[in-house]
C-alpha atoms as a printed R data frame, in Angstrom:
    type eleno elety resid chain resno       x       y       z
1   ATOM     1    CA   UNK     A     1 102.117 105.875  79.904
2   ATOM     2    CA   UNK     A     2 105.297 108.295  80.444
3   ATOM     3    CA   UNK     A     3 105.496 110.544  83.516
4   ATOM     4    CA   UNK     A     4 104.526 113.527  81.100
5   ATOM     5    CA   UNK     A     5 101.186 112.089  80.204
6   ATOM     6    CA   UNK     A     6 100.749 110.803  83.681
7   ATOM     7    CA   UNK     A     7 101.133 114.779  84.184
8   ATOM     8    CA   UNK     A     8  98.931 116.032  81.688
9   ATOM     9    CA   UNK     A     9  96.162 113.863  82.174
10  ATOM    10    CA   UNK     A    10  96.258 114.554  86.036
11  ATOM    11    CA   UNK     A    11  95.791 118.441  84.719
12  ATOM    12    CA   UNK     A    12  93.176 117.772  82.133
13  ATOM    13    CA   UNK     A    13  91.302 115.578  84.649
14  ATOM    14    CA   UNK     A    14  91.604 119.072  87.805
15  ATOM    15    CA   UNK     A    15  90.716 121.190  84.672
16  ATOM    16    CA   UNK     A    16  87.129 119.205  83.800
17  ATOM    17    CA   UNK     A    17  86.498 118.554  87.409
18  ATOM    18    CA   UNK     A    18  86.715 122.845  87.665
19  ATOM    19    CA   UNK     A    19  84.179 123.363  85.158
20  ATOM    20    CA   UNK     A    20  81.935 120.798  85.781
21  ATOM    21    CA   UNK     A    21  81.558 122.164  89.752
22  ATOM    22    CA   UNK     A    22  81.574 125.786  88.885
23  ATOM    23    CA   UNK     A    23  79.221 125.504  86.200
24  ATOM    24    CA   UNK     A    24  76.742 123.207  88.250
25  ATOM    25    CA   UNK     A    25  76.795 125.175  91.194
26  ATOM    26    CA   UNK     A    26  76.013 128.451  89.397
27  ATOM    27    CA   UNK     A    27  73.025 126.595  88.117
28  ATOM    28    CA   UNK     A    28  72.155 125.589  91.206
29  ATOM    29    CA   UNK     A    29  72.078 121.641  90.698
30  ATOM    30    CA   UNK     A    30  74.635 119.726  93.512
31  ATOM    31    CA   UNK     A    31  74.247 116.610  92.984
32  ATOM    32    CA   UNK     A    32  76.687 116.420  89.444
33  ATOM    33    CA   UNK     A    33  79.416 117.897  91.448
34  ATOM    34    CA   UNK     A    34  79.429 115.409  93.736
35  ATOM    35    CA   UNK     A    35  79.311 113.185  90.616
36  ATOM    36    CA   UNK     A    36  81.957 114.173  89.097
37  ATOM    37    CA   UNK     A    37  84.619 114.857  92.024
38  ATOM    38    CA   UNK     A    38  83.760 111.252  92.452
39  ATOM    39    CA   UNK     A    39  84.284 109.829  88.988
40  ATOM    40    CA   UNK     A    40  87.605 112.083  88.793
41  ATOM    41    CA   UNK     A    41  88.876 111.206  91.842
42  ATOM    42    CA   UNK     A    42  88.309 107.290  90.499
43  ATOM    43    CA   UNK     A    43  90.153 108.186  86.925
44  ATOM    44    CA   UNK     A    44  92.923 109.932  88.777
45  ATOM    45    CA   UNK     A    45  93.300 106.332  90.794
46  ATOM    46    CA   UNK     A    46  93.298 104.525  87.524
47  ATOM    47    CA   UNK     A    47  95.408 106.454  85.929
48  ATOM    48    CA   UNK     A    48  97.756 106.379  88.544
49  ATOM    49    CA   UNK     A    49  97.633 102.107  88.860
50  ATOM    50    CA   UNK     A    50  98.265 101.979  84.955
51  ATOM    51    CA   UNK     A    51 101.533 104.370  85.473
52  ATOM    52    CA   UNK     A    52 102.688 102.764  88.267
53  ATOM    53    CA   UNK     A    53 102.334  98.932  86.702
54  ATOM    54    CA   UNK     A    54 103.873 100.797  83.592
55  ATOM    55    CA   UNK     A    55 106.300 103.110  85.007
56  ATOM    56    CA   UNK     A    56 106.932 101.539  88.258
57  ATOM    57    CA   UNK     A    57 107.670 103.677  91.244
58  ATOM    58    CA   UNK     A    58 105.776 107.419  91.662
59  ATOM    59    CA   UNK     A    59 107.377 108.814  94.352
60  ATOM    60    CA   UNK     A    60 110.143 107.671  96.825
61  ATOM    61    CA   UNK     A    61 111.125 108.248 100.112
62  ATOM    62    CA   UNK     A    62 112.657 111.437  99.981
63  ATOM    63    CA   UNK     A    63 109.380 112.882  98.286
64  ATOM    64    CA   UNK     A    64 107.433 111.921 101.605
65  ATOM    65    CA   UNK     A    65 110.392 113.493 103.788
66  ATOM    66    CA   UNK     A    66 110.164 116.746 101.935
67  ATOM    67    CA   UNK     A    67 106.238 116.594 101.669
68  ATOM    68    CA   UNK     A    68 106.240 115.750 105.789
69  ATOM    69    CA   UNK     A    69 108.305 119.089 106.439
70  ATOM    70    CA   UNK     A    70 106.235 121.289 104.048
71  ATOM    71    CA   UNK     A    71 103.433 120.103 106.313
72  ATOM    72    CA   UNK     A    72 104.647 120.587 109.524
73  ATOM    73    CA   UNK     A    73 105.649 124.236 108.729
74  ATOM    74    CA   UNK     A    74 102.473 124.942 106.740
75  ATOM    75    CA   UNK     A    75 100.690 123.714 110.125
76  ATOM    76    CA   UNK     A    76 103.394 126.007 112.259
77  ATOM    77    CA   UNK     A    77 102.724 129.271 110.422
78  ATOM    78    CA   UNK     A    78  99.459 128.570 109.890
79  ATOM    79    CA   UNK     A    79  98.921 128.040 113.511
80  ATOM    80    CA   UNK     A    80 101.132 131.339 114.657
81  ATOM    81    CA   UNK     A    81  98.893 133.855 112.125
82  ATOM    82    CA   UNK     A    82  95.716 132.295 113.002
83  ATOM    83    CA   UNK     A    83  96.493 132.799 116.994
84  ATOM    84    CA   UNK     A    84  97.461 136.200 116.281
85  ATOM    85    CA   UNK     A    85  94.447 136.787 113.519
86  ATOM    86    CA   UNK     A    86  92.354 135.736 116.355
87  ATOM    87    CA   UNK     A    87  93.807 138.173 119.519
88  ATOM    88    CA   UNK     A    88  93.580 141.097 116.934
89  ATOM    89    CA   UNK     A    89  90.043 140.008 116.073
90  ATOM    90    CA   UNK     A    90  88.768 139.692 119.515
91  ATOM    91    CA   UNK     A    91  89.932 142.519 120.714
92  ATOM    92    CA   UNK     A    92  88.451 144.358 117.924
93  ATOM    93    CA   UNK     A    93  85.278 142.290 118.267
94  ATOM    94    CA   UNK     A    94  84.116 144.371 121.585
95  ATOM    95    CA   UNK     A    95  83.249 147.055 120.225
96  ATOM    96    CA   UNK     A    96  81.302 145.173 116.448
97  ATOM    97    CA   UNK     A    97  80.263 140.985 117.301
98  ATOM    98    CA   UNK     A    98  80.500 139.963 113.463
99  ATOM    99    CA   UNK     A    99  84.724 140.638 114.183
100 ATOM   100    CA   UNK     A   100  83.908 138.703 117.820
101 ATOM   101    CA   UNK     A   101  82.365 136.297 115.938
102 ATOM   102    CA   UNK     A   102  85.030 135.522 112.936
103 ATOM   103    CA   UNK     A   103  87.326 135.745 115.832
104 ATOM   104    CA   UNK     A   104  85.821 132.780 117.432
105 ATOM   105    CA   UNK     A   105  85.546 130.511 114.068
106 ATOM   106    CA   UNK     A   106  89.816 131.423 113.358
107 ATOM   107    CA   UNK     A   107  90.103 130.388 116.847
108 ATOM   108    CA   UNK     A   108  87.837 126.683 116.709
109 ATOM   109    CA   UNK     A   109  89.659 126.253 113.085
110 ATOM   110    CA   UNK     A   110  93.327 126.692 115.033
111 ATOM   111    CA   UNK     A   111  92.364 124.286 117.523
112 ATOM   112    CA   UNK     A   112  90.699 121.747 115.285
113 ATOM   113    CA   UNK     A   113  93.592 121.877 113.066
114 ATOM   114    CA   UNK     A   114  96.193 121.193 115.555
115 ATOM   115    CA   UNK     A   115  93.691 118.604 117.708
116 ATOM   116    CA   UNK     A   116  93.209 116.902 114.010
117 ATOM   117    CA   UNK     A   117  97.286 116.859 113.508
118 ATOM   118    CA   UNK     A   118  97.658 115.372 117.224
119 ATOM   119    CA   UNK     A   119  95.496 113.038 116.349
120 ATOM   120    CA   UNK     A   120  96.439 111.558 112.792
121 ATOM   121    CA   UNK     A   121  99.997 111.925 114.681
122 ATOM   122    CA   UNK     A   122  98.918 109.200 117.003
123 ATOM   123    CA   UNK     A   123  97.575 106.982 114.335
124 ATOM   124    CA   UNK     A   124 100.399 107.051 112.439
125 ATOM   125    CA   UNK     A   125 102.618 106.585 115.019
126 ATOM   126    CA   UNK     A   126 100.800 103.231 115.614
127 ATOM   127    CA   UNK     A   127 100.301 101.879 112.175
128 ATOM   128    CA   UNK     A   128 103.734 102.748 111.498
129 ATOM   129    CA   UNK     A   129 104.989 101.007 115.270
130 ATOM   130    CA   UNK     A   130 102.915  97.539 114.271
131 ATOM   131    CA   UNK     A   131 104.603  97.465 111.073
């Protein structure tokens, strides 16, 4: 298997996994989603074992370096425009509670984000210290 099909399959695989969700949920039936996220999500792991034996090596170390950084600042600005989302949103939310209310929920999702970063931080930090 070449990196292209690797590619293409990885697509085709998103692209089925799309319509099978969006069709069963406007039909109101949830239990082949769940289904089939989970048999995709087990193809996508196959696929990926047969391209690596194959292939050999996915993704290197400079690939996690720049995927780390694209992290952090994703979690950085989306940390700074949810705090501000959230002043602007409570102090419109005196005067109508649904804007109080969002307010609250940007302001929990901040805080669980950056709690949930903290914390994988820490594990990390000691799987990678033991090694």
């Amino acid at each position: 298997m070449t990196k292209k099909q690797y590619k293409l399959s990885r697509i085709i695989v998103m692209i089925l996994i799309a319509f099978t969700v969006s069709t069963s949920l406007s039909l109101n039936n949830y239990i082949i989603p769940i289904l089939t996220i989970f048999a995709g999500i087990a193809f996508m792991f196959s696929i990926r074992k047969k391209y690596e034996k194959e292939e050999g090596v996915l993704a290197d170390e400079r690939d996690y370096k720049i995927a780390g950084n694209a992290a952090r600042y994703t979690l950085f600005i989306y940390s700074i425009v949810g705090v501000i989302a959230t002043m602007v949103l409570m102090v419109l939310g005196k005067e109508n509670n649904t804007l109080l209310t969002i307010g609250y929920f940007a302001s929990y999702t901040v805080c669980g984000l950056m709690l949930l970063n903290a914390l994988l931080f820490k594990i990390l930090s000691k799987r990678s210290n033991e090694k």
